mmCIF file of C-alpha atoms and ligand atoms in Angstrom:
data_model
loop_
_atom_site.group_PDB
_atom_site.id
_atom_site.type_symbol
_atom_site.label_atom_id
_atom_site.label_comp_id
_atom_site.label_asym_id
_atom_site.label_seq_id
_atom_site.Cartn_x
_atom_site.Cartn_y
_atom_site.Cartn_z
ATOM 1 C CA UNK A 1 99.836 96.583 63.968
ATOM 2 C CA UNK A 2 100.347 93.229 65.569
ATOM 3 C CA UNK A 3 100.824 93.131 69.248
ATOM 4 C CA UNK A 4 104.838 93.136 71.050
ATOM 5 C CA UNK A 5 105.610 89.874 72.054
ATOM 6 C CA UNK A 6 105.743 90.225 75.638
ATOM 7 C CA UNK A 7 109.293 90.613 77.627
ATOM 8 C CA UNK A 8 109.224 89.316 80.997
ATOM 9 C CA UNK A 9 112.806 89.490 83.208
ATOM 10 C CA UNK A 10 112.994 88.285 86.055
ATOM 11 C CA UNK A 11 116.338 90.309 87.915
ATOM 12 C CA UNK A 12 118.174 89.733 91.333
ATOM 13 C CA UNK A 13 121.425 91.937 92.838
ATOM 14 C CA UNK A 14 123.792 90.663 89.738
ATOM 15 C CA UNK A 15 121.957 93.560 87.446
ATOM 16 C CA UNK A 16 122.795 96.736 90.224
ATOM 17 C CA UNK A 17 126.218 94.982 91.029
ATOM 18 C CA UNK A 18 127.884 97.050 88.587
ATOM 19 C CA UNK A 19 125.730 99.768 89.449
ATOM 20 C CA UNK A 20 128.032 99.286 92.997
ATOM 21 C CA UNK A 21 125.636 97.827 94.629
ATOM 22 C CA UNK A 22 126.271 94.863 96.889
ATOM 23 C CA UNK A 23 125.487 91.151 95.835
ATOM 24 C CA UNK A 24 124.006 89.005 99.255
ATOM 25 C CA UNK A 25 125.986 85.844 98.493
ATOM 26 C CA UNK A 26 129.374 86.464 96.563
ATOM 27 C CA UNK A 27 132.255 86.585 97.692
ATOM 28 C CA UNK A 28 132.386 89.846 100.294
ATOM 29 C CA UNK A 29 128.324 90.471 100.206
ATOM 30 C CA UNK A 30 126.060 91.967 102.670
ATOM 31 C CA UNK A 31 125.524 88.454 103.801
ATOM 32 C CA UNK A 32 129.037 88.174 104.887
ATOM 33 C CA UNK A 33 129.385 91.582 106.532
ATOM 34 C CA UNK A 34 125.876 91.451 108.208
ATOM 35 C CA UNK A 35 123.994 88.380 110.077
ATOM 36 C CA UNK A 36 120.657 87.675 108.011
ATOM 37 C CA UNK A 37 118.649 86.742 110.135
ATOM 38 C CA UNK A 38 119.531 89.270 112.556
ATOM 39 C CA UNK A 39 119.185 92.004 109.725
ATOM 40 C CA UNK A 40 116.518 91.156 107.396
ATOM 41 C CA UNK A 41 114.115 88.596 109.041
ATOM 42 C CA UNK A 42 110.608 89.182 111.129
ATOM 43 C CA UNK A 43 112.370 87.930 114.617
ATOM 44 C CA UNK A 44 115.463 90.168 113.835
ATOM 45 C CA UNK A 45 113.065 92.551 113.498
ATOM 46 C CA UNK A 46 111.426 91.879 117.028
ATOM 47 C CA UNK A 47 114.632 91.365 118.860
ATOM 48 C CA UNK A 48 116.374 94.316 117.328
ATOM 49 C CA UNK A 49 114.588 96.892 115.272
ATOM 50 C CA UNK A 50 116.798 99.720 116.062
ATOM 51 C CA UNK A 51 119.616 97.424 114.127
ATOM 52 C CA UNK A 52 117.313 96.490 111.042
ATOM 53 C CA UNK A 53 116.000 100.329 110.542
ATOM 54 C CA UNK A 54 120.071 101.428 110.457
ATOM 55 C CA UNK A 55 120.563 98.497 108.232
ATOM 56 C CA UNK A 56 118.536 99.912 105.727
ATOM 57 C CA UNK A 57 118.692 103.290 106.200
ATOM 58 C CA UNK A 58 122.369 102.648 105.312
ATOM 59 C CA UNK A 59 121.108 100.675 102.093
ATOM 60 C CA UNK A 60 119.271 103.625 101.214
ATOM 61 C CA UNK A 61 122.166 106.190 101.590
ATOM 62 C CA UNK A 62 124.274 103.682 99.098
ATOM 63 C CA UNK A 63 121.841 103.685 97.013
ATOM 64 C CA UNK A 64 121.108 107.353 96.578
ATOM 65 C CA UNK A 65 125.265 107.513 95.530
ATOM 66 C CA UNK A 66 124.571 104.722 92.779
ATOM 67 C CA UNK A 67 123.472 105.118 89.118
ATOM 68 C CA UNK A 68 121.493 102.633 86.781
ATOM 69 C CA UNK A 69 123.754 100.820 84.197
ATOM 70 C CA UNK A 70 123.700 99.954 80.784
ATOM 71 C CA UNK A 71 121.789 96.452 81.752
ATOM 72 C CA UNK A 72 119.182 98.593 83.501
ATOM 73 C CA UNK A 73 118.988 100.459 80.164
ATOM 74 C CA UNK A 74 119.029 98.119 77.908
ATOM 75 C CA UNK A 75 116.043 96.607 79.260
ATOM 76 C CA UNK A 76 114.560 100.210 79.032
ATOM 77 C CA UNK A 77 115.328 100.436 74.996
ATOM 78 C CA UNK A 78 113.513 97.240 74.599
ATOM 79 C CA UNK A 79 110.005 98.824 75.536
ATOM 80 C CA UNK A 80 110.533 99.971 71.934
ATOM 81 C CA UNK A 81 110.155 96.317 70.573
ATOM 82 C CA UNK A 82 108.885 94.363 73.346
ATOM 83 C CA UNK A 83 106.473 94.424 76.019
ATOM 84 C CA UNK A 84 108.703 94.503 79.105
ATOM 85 C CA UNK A 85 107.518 93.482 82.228
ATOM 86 C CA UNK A 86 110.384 93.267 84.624
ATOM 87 C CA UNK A 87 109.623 91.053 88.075
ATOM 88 C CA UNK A 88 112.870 91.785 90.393
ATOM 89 C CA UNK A 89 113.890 90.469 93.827
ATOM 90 C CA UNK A 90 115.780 93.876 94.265
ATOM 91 C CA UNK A 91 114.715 96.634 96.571
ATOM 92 C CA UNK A 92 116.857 99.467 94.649
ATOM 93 C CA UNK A 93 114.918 101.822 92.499
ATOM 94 C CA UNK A 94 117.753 101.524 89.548
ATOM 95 C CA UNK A 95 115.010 99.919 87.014
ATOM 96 C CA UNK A 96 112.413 103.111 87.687
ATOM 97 C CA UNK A 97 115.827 105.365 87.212
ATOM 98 C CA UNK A 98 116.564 103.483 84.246
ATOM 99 C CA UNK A 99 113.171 104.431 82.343
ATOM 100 C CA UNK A 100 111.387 101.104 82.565
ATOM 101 C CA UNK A 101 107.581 101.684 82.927
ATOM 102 C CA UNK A 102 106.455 97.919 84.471
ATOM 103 C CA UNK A 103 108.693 96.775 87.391
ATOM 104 C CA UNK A 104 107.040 94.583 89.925
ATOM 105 C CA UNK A 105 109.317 94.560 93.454
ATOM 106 C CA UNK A 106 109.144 91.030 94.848
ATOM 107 C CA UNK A 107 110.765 91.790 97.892
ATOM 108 C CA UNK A 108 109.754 95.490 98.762
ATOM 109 C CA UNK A 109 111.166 98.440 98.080
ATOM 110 C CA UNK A 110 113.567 100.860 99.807
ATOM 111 C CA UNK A 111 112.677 104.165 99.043
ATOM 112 C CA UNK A 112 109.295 103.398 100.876
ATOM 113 C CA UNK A 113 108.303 102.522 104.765
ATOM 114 C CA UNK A 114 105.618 101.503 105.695
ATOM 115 C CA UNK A 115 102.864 101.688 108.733
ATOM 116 C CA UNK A 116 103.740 98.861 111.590
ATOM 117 C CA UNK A 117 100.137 98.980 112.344
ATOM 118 C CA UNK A 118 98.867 99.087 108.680
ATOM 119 C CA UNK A 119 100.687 96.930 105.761
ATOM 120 C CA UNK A 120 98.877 98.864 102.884
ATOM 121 C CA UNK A 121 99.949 102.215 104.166
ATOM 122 C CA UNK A 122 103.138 103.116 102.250
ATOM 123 C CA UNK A 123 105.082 106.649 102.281
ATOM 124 C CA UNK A 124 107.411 107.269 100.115
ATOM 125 C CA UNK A 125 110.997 108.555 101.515
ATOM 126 C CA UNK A 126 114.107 109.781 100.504
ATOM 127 C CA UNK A 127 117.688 108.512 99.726
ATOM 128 C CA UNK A 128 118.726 110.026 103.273
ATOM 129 C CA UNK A 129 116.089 109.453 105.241
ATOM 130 C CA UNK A 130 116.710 107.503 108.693
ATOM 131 C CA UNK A 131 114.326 105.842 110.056
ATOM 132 C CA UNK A 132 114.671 104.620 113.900
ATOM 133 C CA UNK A 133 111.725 102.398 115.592
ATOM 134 C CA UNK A 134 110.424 105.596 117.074
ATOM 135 C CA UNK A 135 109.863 107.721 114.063
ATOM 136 C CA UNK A 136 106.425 108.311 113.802
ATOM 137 C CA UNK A 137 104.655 109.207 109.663
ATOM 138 C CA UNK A 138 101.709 110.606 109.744
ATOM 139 C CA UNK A 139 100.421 109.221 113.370
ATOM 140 C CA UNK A 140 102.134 105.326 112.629
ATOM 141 C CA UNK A 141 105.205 103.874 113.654
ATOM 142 C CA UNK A 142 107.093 103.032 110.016
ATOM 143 C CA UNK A 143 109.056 100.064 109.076
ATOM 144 C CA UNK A 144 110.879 99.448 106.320
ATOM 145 C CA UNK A 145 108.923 98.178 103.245
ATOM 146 C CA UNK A 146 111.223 95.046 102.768
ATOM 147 C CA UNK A 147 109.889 91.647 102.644
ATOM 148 C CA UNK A 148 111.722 90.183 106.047
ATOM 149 C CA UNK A 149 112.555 86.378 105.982
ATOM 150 C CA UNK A 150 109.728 84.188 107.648
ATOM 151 C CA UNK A 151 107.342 86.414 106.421
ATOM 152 C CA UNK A 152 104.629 85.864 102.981
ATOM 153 C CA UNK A 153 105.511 87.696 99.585
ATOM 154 C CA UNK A 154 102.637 89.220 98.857
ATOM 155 C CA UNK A 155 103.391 89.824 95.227
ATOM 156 C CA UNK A 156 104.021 86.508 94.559
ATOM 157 C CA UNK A 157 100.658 85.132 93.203
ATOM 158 C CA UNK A 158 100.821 88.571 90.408
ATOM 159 C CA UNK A 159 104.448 87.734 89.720
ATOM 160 C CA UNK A 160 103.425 84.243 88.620
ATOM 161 C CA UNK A 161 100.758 85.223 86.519
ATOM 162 C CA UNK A 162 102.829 87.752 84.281
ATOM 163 C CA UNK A 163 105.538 84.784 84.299
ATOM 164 C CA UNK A 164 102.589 83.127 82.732
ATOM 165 C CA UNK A 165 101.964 85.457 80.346
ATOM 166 C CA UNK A 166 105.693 85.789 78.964
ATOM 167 C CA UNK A 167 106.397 84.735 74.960
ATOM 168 C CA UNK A 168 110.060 85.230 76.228
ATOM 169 C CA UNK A 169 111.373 85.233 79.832
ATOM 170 C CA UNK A 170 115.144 86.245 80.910
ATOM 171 C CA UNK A 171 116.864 85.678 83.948
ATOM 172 C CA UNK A 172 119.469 87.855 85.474
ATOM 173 C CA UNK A 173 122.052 88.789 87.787
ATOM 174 C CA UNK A 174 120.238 85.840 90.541
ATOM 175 C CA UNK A 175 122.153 82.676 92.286
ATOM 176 C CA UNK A 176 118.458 81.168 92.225
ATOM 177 C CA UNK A 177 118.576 80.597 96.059
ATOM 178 C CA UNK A 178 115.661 82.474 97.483
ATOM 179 C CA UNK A 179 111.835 81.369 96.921
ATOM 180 C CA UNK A 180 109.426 81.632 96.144
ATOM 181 C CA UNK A 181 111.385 84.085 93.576
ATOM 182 C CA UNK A 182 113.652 81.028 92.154
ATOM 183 C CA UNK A 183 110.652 79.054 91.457
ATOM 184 C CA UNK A 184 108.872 81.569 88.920
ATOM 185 C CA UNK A 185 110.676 79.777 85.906
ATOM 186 C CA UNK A 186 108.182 76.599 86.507
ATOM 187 C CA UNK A 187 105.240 79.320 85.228
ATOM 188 C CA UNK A 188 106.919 80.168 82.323
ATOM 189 C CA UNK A 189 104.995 77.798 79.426
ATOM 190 C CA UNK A 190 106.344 75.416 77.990
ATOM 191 C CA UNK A 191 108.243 76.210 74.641
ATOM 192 C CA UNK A 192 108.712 79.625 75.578
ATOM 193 C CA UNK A 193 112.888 80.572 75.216
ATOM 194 C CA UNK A 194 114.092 81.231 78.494
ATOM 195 C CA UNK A 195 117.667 82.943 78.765
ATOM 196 C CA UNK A 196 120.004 83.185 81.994
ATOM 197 C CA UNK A 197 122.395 86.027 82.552
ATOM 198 C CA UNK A 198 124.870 85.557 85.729
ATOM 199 C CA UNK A 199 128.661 85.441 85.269
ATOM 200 C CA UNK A 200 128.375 82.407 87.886
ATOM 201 C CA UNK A 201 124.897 81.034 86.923
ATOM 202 C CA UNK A 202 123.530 78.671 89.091
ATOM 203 C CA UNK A 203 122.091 75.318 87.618
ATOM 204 C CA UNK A 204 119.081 75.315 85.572
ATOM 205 C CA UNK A 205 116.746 72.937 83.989
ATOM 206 C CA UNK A 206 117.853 71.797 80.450
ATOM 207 C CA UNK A 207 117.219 73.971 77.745
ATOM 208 C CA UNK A 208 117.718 77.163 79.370
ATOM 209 C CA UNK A 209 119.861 79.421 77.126
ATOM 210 C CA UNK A 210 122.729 80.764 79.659
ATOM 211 C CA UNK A 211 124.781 83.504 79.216
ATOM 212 C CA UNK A 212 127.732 83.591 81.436
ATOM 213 C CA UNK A 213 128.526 87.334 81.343
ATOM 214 C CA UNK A 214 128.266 90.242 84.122
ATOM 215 C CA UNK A 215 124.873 91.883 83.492
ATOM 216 C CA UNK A 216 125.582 94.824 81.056
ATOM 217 C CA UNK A 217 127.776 92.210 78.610
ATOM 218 C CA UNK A 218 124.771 89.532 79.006
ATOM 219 C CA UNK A 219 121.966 92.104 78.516
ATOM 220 C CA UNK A 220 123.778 93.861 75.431
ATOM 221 C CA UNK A 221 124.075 90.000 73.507
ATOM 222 C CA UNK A 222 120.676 89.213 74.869
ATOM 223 C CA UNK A 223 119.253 92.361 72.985
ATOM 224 C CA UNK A 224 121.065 91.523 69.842
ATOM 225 C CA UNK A 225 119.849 87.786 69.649
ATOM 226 C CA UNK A 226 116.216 89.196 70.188
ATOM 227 C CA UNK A 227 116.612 92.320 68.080
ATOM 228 C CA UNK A 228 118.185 89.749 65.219
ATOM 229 C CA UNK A 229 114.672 87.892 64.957
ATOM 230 C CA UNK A 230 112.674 90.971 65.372
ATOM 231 C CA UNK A 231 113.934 93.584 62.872
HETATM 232 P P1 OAD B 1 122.494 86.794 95.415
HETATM 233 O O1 OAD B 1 123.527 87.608 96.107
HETATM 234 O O2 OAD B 1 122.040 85.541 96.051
HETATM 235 O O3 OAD B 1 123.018 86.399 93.968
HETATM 236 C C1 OAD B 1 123.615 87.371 93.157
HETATM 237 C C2 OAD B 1 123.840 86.793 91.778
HETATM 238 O O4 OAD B 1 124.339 87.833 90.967
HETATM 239 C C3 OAD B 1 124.860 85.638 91.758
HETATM 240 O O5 OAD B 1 124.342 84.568 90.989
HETATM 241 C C4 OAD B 1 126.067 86.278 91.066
HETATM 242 O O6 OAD B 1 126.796 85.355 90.268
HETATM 243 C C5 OAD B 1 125.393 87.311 90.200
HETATM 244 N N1 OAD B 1 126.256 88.437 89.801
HETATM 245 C C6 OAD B 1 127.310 88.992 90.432
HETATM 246 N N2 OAD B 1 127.801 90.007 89.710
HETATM 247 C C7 OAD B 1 127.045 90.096 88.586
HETATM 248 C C8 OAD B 1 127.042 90.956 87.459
HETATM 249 N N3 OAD B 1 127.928 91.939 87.296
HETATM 250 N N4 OAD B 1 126.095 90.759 86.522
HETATM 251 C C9 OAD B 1 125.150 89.775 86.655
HETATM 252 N N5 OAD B 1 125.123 88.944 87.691
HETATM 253 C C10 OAD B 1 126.044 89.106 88.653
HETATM 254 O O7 OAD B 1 121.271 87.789 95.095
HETATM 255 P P2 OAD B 1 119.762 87.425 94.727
HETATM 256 O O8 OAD B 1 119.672 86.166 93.977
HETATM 257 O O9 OAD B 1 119.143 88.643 94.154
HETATM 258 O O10 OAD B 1 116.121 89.086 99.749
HETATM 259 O O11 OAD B 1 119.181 87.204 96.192
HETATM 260 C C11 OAD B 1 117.816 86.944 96.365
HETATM 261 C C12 OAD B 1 117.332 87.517 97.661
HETATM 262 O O12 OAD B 1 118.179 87.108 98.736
HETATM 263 C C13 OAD B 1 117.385 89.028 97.738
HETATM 264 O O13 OAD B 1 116.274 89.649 97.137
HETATM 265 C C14 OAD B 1 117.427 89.293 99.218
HETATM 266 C C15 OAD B 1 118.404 88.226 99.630
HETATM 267 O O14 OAD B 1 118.278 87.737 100.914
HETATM 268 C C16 OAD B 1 115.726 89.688 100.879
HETATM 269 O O15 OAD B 1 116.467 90.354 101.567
HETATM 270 C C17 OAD B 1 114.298 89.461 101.218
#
């Protein structure tokens, strides 16, 4: 049996946005309704943690209402032929929902917190679970396990290594504005196909296969030109 040719997407808000999930930078996202830095950056976070935990304890509560959608499937049902690895800037849990078995969380995730006084000690919480700056897990003040603006991304250097490894690599659902995330596309070897799914794609370097439909449109032709060399 020879080896799947390995999968690697790389997703941003565009694949939950028709899950009803908010986009940051389209037209009416969170980055319109909410100040960044004051939200989701390390001195927001020391001026005003009270506002940051709320912020994402209201994240949370929208995210327990939401569902995984056919893009987050899709890239499920492709396990079958593929070796999947899916590297996403998204905190939402809608890939894990969705089935897929290798999802590495740039950014954090929200369904965990984490110690203030101890960065490798995670607990896992629910969809309505507040969290104020005074709620104490397990003897540690928590924080929410979201990489804040000014600070590293740990998960970088692994990211870049399965970008390395991909024999196809898909982009989706990302304006490309954030990095180190944006810049994972220079690991991706050269002469491997690389696709881009955004109904607004940013630019890209030539040769990059775009596909200017929402998510679940862009994910169900992406599956079909793969699935056409494949079967
Ligand atoms: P953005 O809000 O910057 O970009 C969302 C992208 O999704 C845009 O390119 C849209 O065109 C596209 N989009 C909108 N609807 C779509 C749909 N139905 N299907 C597919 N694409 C769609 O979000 P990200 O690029 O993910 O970080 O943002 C990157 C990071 O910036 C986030 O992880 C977050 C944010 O600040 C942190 O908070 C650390």
């Amino acid at each position: 049996m020879t080896a799947k040719p390995r999968l690697v997407i790389s997703s941003g808000a565009g694949i939950s946005a028709e899950s009803g999930i908010s986009t940051f930078r389209d037209a009416g996202g969170l980055w319109e309704q909410y100040p960044v830095m004051d939200v989701a950056s390390a001195d927001g976070f020391a001026r005003n943690p009270a506002l940051v935990h709320r912020f994402y304890n209201e994240r949370r509560a929208d995210l327990g209402k939401a569902r995984p959608n056919r893009a987050h499937e899709i890239l499920h049902e492709l396990e079958e032929d593929f070796d999947v690895y899916v590297i996403t800037q998204n905190v939402d849990d809608l890939h894990e929902r969705a089935g897929s078995t290798k999802v590495l969380h740039l950014h954090g995730e929200l369904m965990k917190v984490r110690a203030v006084d101890n960065p490798s000690l995670l607990f896992p919480v629910g969809y309505d679970t507040c969290t104020t700056p005074d709620t104490v897990i397990e003897g540690h003040k928590v924080r929410p396990h979201i990489v804040f603006f000014q600070e590293a991304v740990p998960m970088f250097e692994p990211a870049t290594e399965i970008a390395g490894s991909a024999d196809i690599f898909v982009i989706v659902g990302t304006s490309l504005a954030v990095y180190p995330a944006a810049g994972l596309l220079h690991y991706v070897r050269a002469g491997v196909p690389v696709y881009y799914i955004d109904p607004r794609p940013s630019p890209v370097p030539a040769g990059v296969t775009v596909i200017p439909l929402p998510a679940t449109e862009g994910m169900a032709e992406l599956a079909r030109i793969l699935l056409k060399d494949r079967r």
